[in-house]
PDB file of C-alpha atoms and ligand atoms in Angstrom:
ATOM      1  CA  UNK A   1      41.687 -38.092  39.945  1.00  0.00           C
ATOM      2  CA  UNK A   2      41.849 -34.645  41.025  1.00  0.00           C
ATOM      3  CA  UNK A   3      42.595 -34.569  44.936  1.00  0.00           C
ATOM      4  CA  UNK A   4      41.830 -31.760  47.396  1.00  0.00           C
ATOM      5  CA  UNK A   5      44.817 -29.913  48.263  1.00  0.00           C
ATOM      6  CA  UNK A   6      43.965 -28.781  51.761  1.00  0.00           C
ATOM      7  CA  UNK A   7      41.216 -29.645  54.651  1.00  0.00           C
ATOM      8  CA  UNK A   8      37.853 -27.208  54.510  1.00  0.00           C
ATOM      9  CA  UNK A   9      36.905 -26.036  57.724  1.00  0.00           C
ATOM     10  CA  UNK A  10      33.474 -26.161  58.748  1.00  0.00           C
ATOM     11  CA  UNK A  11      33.887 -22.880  58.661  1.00  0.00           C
ATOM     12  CA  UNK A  12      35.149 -21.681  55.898  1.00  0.00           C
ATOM     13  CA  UNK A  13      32.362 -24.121  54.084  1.00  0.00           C
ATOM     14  CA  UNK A  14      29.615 -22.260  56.214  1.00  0.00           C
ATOM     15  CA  UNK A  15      30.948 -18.965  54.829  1.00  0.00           C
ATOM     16  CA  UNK A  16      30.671 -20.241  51.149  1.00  0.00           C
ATOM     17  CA  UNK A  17      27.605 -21.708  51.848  1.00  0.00           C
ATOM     18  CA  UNK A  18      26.030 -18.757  53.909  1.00  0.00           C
ATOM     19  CA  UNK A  19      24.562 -17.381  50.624  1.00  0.00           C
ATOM     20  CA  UNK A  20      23.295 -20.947  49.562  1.00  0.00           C
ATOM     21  CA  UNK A  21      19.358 -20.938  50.426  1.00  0.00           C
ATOM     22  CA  UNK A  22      15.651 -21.205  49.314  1.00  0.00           C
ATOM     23  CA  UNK A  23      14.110 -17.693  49.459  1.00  0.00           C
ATOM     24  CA  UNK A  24      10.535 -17.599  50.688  1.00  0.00           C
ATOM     25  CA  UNK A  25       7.700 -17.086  47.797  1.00  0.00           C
ATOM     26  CA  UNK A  26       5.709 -13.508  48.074  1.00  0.00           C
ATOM     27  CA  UNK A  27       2.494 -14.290  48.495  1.00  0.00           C
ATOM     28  CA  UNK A  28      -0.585 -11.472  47.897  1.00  0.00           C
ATOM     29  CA  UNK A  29      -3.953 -11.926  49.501  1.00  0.00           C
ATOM     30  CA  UNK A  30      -6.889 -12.349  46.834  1.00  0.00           C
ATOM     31  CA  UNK A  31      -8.991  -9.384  47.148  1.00  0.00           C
ATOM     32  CA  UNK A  32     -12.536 -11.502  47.035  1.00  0.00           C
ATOM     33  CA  UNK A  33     -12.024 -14.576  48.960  1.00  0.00           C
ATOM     34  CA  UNK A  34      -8.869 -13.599  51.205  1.00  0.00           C
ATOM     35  CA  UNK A  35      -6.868 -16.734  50.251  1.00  0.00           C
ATOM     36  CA  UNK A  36      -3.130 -16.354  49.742  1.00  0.00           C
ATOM     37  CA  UNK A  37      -2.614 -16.413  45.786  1.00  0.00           C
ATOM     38  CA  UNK A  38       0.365 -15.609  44.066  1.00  0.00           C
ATOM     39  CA  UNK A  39       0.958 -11.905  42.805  1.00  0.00           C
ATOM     40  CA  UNK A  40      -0.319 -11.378  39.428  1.00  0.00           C
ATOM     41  CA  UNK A  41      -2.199 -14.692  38.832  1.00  0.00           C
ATOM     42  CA  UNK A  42      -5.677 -15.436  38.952  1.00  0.00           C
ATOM     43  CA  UNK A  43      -6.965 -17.001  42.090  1.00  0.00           C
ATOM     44  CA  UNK A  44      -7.701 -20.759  41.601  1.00  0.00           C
ATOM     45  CA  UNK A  45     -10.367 -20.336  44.813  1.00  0.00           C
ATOM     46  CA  UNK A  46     -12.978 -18.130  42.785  1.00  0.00           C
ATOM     47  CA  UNK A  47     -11.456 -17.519  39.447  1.00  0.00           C
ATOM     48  CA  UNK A  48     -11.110 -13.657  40.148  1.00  0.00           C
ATOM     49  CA  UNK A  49      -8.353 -11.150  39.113  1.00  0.00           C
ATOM     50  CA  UNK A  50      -8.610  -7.509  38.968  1.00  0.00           C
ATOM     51  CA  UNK A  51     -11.761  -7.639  40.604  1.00  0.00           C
ATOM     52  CA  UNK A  52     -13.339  -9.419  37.621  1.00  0.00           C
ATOM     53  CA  UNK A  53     -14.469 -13.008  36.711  1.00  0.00           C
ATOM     54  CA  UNK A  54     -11.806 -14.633  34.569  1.00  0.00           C
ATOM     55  CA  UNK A  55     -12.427 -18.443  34.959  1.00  0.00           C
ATOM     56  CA  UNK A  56     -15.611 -20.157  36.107  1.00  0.00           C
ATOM     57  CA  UNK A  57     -14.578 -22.469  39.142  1.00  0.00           C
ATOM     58  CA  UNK A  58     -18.126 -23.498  39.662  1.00  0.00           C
ATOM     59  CA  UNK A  59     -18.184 -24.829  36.434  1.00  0.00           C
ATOM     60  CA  UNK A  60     -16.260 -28.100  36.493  1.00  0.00           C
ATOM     61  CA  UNK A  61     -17.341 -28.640  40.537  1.00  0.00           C
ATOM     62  CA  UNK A  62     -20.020 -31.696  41.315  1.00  0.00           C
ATOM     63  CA  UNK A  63     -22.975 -30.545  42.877  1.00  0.00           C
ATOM     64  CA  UNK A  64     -22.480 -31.065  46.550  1.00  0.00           C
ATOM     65  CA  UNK A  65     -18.508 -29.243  46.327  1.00  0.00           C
ATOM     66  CA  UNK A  66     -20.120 -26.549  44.462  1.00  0.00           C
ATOM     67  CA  UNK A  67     -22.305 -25.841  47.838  1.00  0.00           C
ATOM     68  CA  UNK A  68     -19.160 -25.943  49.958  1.00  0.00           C
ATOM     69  CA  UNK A  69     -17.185 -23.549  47.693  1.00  0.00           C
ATOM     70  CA  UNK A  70     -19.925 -20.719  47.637  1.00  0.00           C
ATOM     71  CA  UNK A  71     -20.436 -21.109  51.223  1.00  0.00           C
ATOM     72  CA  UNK A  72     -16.624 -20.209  51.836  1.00  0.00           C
ATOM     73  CA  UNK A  73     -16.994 -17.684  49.128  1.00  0.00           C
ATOM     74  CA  UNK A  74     -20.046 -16.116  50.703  1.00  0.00           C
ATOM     75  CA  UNK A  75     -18.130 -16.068  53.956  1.00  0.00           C
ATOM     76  CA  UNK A  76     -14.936 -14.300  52.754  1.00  0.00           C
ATOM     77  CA  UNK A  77     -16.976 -11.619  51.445  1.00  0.00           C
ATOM     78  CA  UNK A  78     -18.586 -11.016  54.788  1.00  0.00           C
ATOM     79  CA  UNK A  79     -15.277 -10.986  56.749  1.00  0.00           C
ATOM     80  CA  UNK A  80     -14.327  -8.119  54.072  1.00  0.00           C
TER      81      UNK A  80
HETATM   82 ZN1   ZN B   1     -10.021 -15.676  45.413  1.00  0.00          ZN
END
């Protein structure tokens, strides 16, 4: 079995490690309900991209979360 040959300093492993990390996802605000969405994807909130319709959320929503959905959409659109 291969054995180390001498001692890492905390140190020396910080400095290797230094450019060891998780860097943080770019998020772009959705232009029609102001959620954070990723850049160039459609918004899963209200289907939109490009300022156009591209999936119909309402579609597969029950009754009473279809109200709560356009009321937040309604809202967004005021705020903007
Ligand atoms: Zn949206």
């Amino acid at each position: 079995m291969a054995v180390p040959r001498h001692k890492h300093t905390r140190s020396s492993v910080g400095q290797r490690r230094m450019h060891i990390f998780i860097n943080p996802v770019a998020l772009a605000t959705c232009k029609k309900c102001g959620r954070a969405v990723k850049p160039h994807t459609i918004c899963s909130n209200c289907g939109y991209y490009k300022g156009k319709e591209m999936i119909n959320v309402m579609a597969k929503l029950t009754k009473k979360e279809k109200k709560v959905r356009e009321k937040e959409i309604k809202e967004a659109e005021k705020n903007n």
